[in-house]
């Protein structure tokens, strides 16, 4: 059985990172063994994924590297790869990809790299880090993009008018649909929303997630459905700005900040609508697949790979990015129509079973792992 060392920048509670926990649940079924390693040392922020990893049967380990240009990093990582007994290394996120390819080569292994976002304009050092990561990851055995929108965005930016590298492939992520499934609606009681209609935004609180537009939309929703509440589940560098925005709008009783949570299945099952109001940068958002797995309808922005998941008017509603009025209208229309919500949820579940099941995703990855484990490492 092929053994894989899965490498990430840190064990944060982000979309790409939580996918690794889901992959761990189905790895054995798909026919491969999986270890997980964080480049960053443990910390409160960089260890939040640990409970989910352990629930998936994985043992989190840390390398203790804080920056990409740490001169010790390639050798430390190469030694960790050898000690793990891995046949192949699978790196997720920029720092991990940049270090994994040379370190895997030093260890006599092939590397596979996955990009989880679409390209967007970046300033200064961030742009340099992305360019470096793409250049390095393109020398891996395979460079995976999780949607065609993602692959095209990087091709348009970095290889305009040139043929795509042969190792650039598209493999859709999947979700463990045995875990993210319809079930009892058990909203945590500490939120104080029992018996009320609930809209949930489950997302990192960063600028591109567009949560500020969800807050701007809420007064219109409240005017139509004053009993409704919105949950903001997650954390991030926009947290304090969002709190100020909510306070200035007088919405403290309507919008509940829950912080990062590990009980997202319960929250999704108990939500009436799941909202993702992103303005740019979205690729194939895991939360929308998870919501569909739990048979929940969604309202989301029509950007990136989101239309691959959400069929407008069938499994949810798509709105223009950055349009609070359109967001409010979509939420109100679903909150006012329970039978439509239920029908959308059933159809959404069927759609992700066909296209985004984690076992199918894992089997596709297994084929790549097996190929990479028997092909020689380029000199």
Coordinates of N, CA and C in Angstrom, one line a residue, residues 72-154:
X72 N 17.7 26.0 6.9 CA 17.7 24.6 7.4 C 16.5 23.8 6.9
X73 N 15.5 24.5 6.3 CA 14.2 23.9 6.1 C 14.3 22.7 5.1
X74 N 15.0 22.8 3.9 CA 15.0 21.7 3.0 C 15.6 20.4 3.6
X75 N 16.7 20.6 4.3 CA 17.3 19.4 4.9 C 16.5 18.8 6.0
X76 N 15.9 19.7 6.8 CA 15.0 19.2 7.9 C 13.8 18.4 7.3
X77 N 13.3 19.0 6.3 CA 12.1 18.3 5.7 C 12.5 17.0 5.0
X78 N 13.6 17.0 4.3 CA 14.1 15.8 3.6 C 14.3 14.7 4.6
X79 N 14.9 15.0 5.8 CA 15.0 14.0 6.8 C 13.7 13.5 7.3
X80 N 12.7 14.4 7.5 CA 11.4 14.0 8.0 C 10.7 13.1 6.9
X81 N 10.9 13.4 5.7 CA 10.3 12.6 4.6 C 10.9 11.1 4.7
X82 N 12.2 11.0 4.8 CA 12.8 9.7 4.9 C 12.3 9.0 6.2
X83 N 12.3 9.7 7.3 CA 11.9 9.0 8.6 C 10.4 8.6 8.5
X84 N 9.6 9.3 7.7 CA 8.2 8.9 7.7 C 8.0 7.6 6.9
X85 N 8.9 7.2 6.1 CA 8.8 6.1 5.2 C 7.8 6.3 4.1
X86 N 7.5 7.6 3.8 CA 6.6 7.9 2.7 C 7.1 7.6 1.3
X87 N 6.3 7.1 0.5 CA 6.6 6.8 -0.9 C 6.5 8.1 -1.8
X88 N 5.6 9.0 -1.4 CA 5.4 10.3 -2.1 C 5.0 11.3 -1.1
X89 N 5.3 12.6 -1.5 CA 4.9 13.7 -0.7 C 3.8 14.5 -1.4
X90 N 2.8 14.9 -0.7 CA 1.7 15.7 -1.2 C 1.6 17.0 -0.4
X91 N 2.0 18.1 -1.1 CA 2.0 19.4 -0.4 C 0.8 20.3 -0.8
X92 N 0.3 21.0 0.2 CA -0.8 21.9 0.1 C -0.4 23.3 0.6
X93 N -0.7 24.3 -0.2 CA -0.4 25.7 0.2 C 1.0 26.1 -0.2
X94 N 1.3 27.4 -0.3 CA 2.4 27.9 -0.9 C 3.8 27.6 -0.3
X95 N 3.9 27.8 1.0 CA 5.1 27.5 1.7 C 5.5 26.0 1.6
X96 N 4.5 25.2 1.8 CA 4.7 23.7 1.8 C 5.1 23.3 0.4
X97 N 4.5 23.9 -0.7 CA 4.8 23.5 -2.0 C 6.2 23.9 -2.4
X98 N 6.6 25.1 -1.9 CA 7.9 25.7 -2.3 C 9.0 24.8 -1.7
X99 N 8.8 24.3 -0.5 CA 9.8 23.5 0.2 C 9.7 22.0 -0.1
X100 N 8.5 21.5 -0.4 CA 8.3 20.1 -0.6 C 9.1 19.6 -1.8
X101 N 9.1 20.3 -2.9 CA 9.6 19.8 -4.2 C 11.1 19.5 -4.0
X102 N 11.9 20.5 -3.6 CA 13.4 20.2 -3.4 C 13.7 19.3 -2.3
X103 N 12.9 19.3 -1.2 CA 13.2 18.4 -0.1 C 12.8 17.0 -0.5
X104 N 11.7 16.8 -1.2 CA 11.4 15.4 -1.7 C 12.5 14.9 -2.6
X105 N 13.0 15.7 -3.5 CA 14.1 15.3 -4.4 C 15.3 14.9 -3.6
X106 N 15.6 15.6 -2.6 CA 16.8 15.3 -1.7 C 16.5 13.9 -1.0
X107 N 15.3 13.6 -0.7 CA 14.9 12.4 -0.1 C 14.7 11.2 -1.0
X108 N 14.8 11.5 -2.3 CA 14.6 10.5 -3.3 C 13.2 10.1 -3.6
X109 N 12.3 11.1 -3.4 CA 10.8 10.9 -3.6 C 10.3 11.9 -4.6
X110 N 9.2 11.6 -5.2 CA 8.4 12.6 -6.0 C 7.5 13.3 -5.1
X111 N 7.2 14.5 -5.6 CA 6.2 15.4 -4.9 C 5.0 15.7 -5.8
X112 N 3.8 15.9 -5.2 CA 2.6 16.3 -5.8 C 2.2 17.6 -5.1
X113 N 1.8 18.6 -5.8 CA 1.4 19.9 -5.2 C 0.0 20.2 -5.6
X114 N -0.8 20.8 -4.6 CA -2.2 21.2 -4.9 C -2.4 22.7 -4.6
X115 N -2.9 23.4 -5.6 CA -3.3 24.8 -5.5 C -4.8 24.8 -5.2
X116 N -5.2 25.6 -4.1 CA -6.6 25.6 -3.6 C -7.3 26.9 -3.9
X117 N -6.6 27.8 -4.6 CA -7.3 29.1 -4.9 C -7.1 29.5 -6.3
X118 N -7.9 30.5 -6.7 CA -7.7 31.1 -8.1 C -6.7 32.3 -7.9
X119 N -6.0 32.6 -9.0 CA -5.1 33.7 -8.9 C -5.9 35.0 -8.7
X120 N -5.3 35.9 -7.9 CA -5.8 37.3 -7.8 C -4.6 38.2 -7.6
X121 N -4.8 39.4 -8.0 CA -3.7 40.4 -7.9 C -3.2 40.5 -6.4
X122 N -1.9 40.4 -6.2 CA -1.4 40.4 -4.9 C -0.3 41.5 -4.8
X123 N -0.1 42.1 -3.7 CA 0.9 43.1 -3.5 C 2.3 42.5 -3.1
X124 N 3.4 43.2 -3.5 CA 4.7 43.0 -3.0 C 5.1 41.6 -2.8
X125 N 5.5 41.3 -1.5 CA 6.0 40.0 -1.1 C 5.0 38.9 -1.4
X126 N 3.7 39.1 -1.2 CA 2.8 38.1 -1.5 C 2.8 37.6 -2.9
X127 N 2.9 38.6 -3.8 CA 3.0 38.2 -5.2 C 4.3 37.4 -5.5
X128 N 5.4 37.8 -4.9 CA 6.6 37.1 -5.1 C 6.5 35.7 -4.6
X129 N 5.9 35.5 -3.4 CA 5.7 34.1 -2.8 C 4.9 33.3 -3.7
X130 N 3.8 33.8 -4.3 CA 3.0 33.0 -5.2 C 3.7 32.6 -6.4
X131 N 4.5 33.6 -7.0 CA 5.2 33.3 -8.3 C 6.3 32.2 -8.0
X132 N 7.0 32.3 -6.9 CA 8.0 31.3 -6.5 C 7.3 29.9 -6.3
X133 N 6.2 29.9 -5.6 CA 5.5 28.6 -5.3 C 5.1 28.0 -6.6
X134 N 4.6 28.8 -7.6 CA 4.1 28.2 -8.8 C 5.2 27.7 -9.6
X135 N 6.3 28.4 -9.7 CA 7.5 27.9 -10.4 C 8.0 26.6 -9.9
X136 N 8.1 26.6 -8.5 CA 8.6 25.3 -7.9 C 7.7 24.2 -8.1
X137 N 6.4 24.5 -7.8 CA 5.4 23.4 -7.8 C 5.2 22.8 -9.2
X138 N 5.5 23.6 -10.3 CA 5.4 23.2 -11.6 C 6.5 22.2 -12.0
X139 N 7.5 22.0 -11.1 CA 8.5 21.0 -11.3 C 8.2 19.7 -10.5
X140 N 7.0 19.7 -9.9 CA 6.6 18.5 -9.1 C 6.1 17.4 -10.1
X141 N 5.9 16.2 -9.6 CA 5.4 15.1 -10.5 C 4.1 15.6 -11.1
X142 N 3.2 16.1 -10.3 CA 1.9 16.7 -10.8 C 1.6 17.9 -10.0
X143 N 1.1 18.9 -10.7 CA 0.6 20.1 -10.1 C -0.9 20.1 -10.2
X144 N -1.6 20.0 -9.1 CA -3.1 19.8 -9.1 C -3.7 21.2 -8.9
X145 N -4.7 21.5 -9.7 CA -5.6 22.6 -9.5 C -7.0 22.0 -9.2
X146 N -7.7 22.5 -8.2 CA -8.9 21.9 -7.8 C -10.2 22.3 -8.6
X147 N -10.0 23.2 -9.6 CA -11.0 23.6 -10.5 C -10.4 24.1 -11.8
X148 N -11.1 24.0 -12.9 CA -10.6 24.6 -14.2 C -10.4 26.1 -14.0
X149 N -11.3 26.7 -13.3 CA -11.2 28.2 -13.1 C -9.8 28.5 -12.4
X150 N -9.4 27.7 -11.5 CA -8.1 27.9 -10.9 C -6.9 27.8 -11.9
X151 N -6.9 26.6 -12.6 CA -5.9 26.4 -13.6 C -5.8 27.5 -14.6
X152 N -7.0 27.9 -15.1 CA -7.0 29.0 -16.2 C -6.5 30.3 -15.6
X153 N -6.8 30.6 -14.4 CA -6.4 31.9 -13.8 C -4.9 32.0 -13.7
X154 N -4.2 30.9 -13.3 CA -2.8 30.9 -13.2 C -2.1 30.8 -14.6

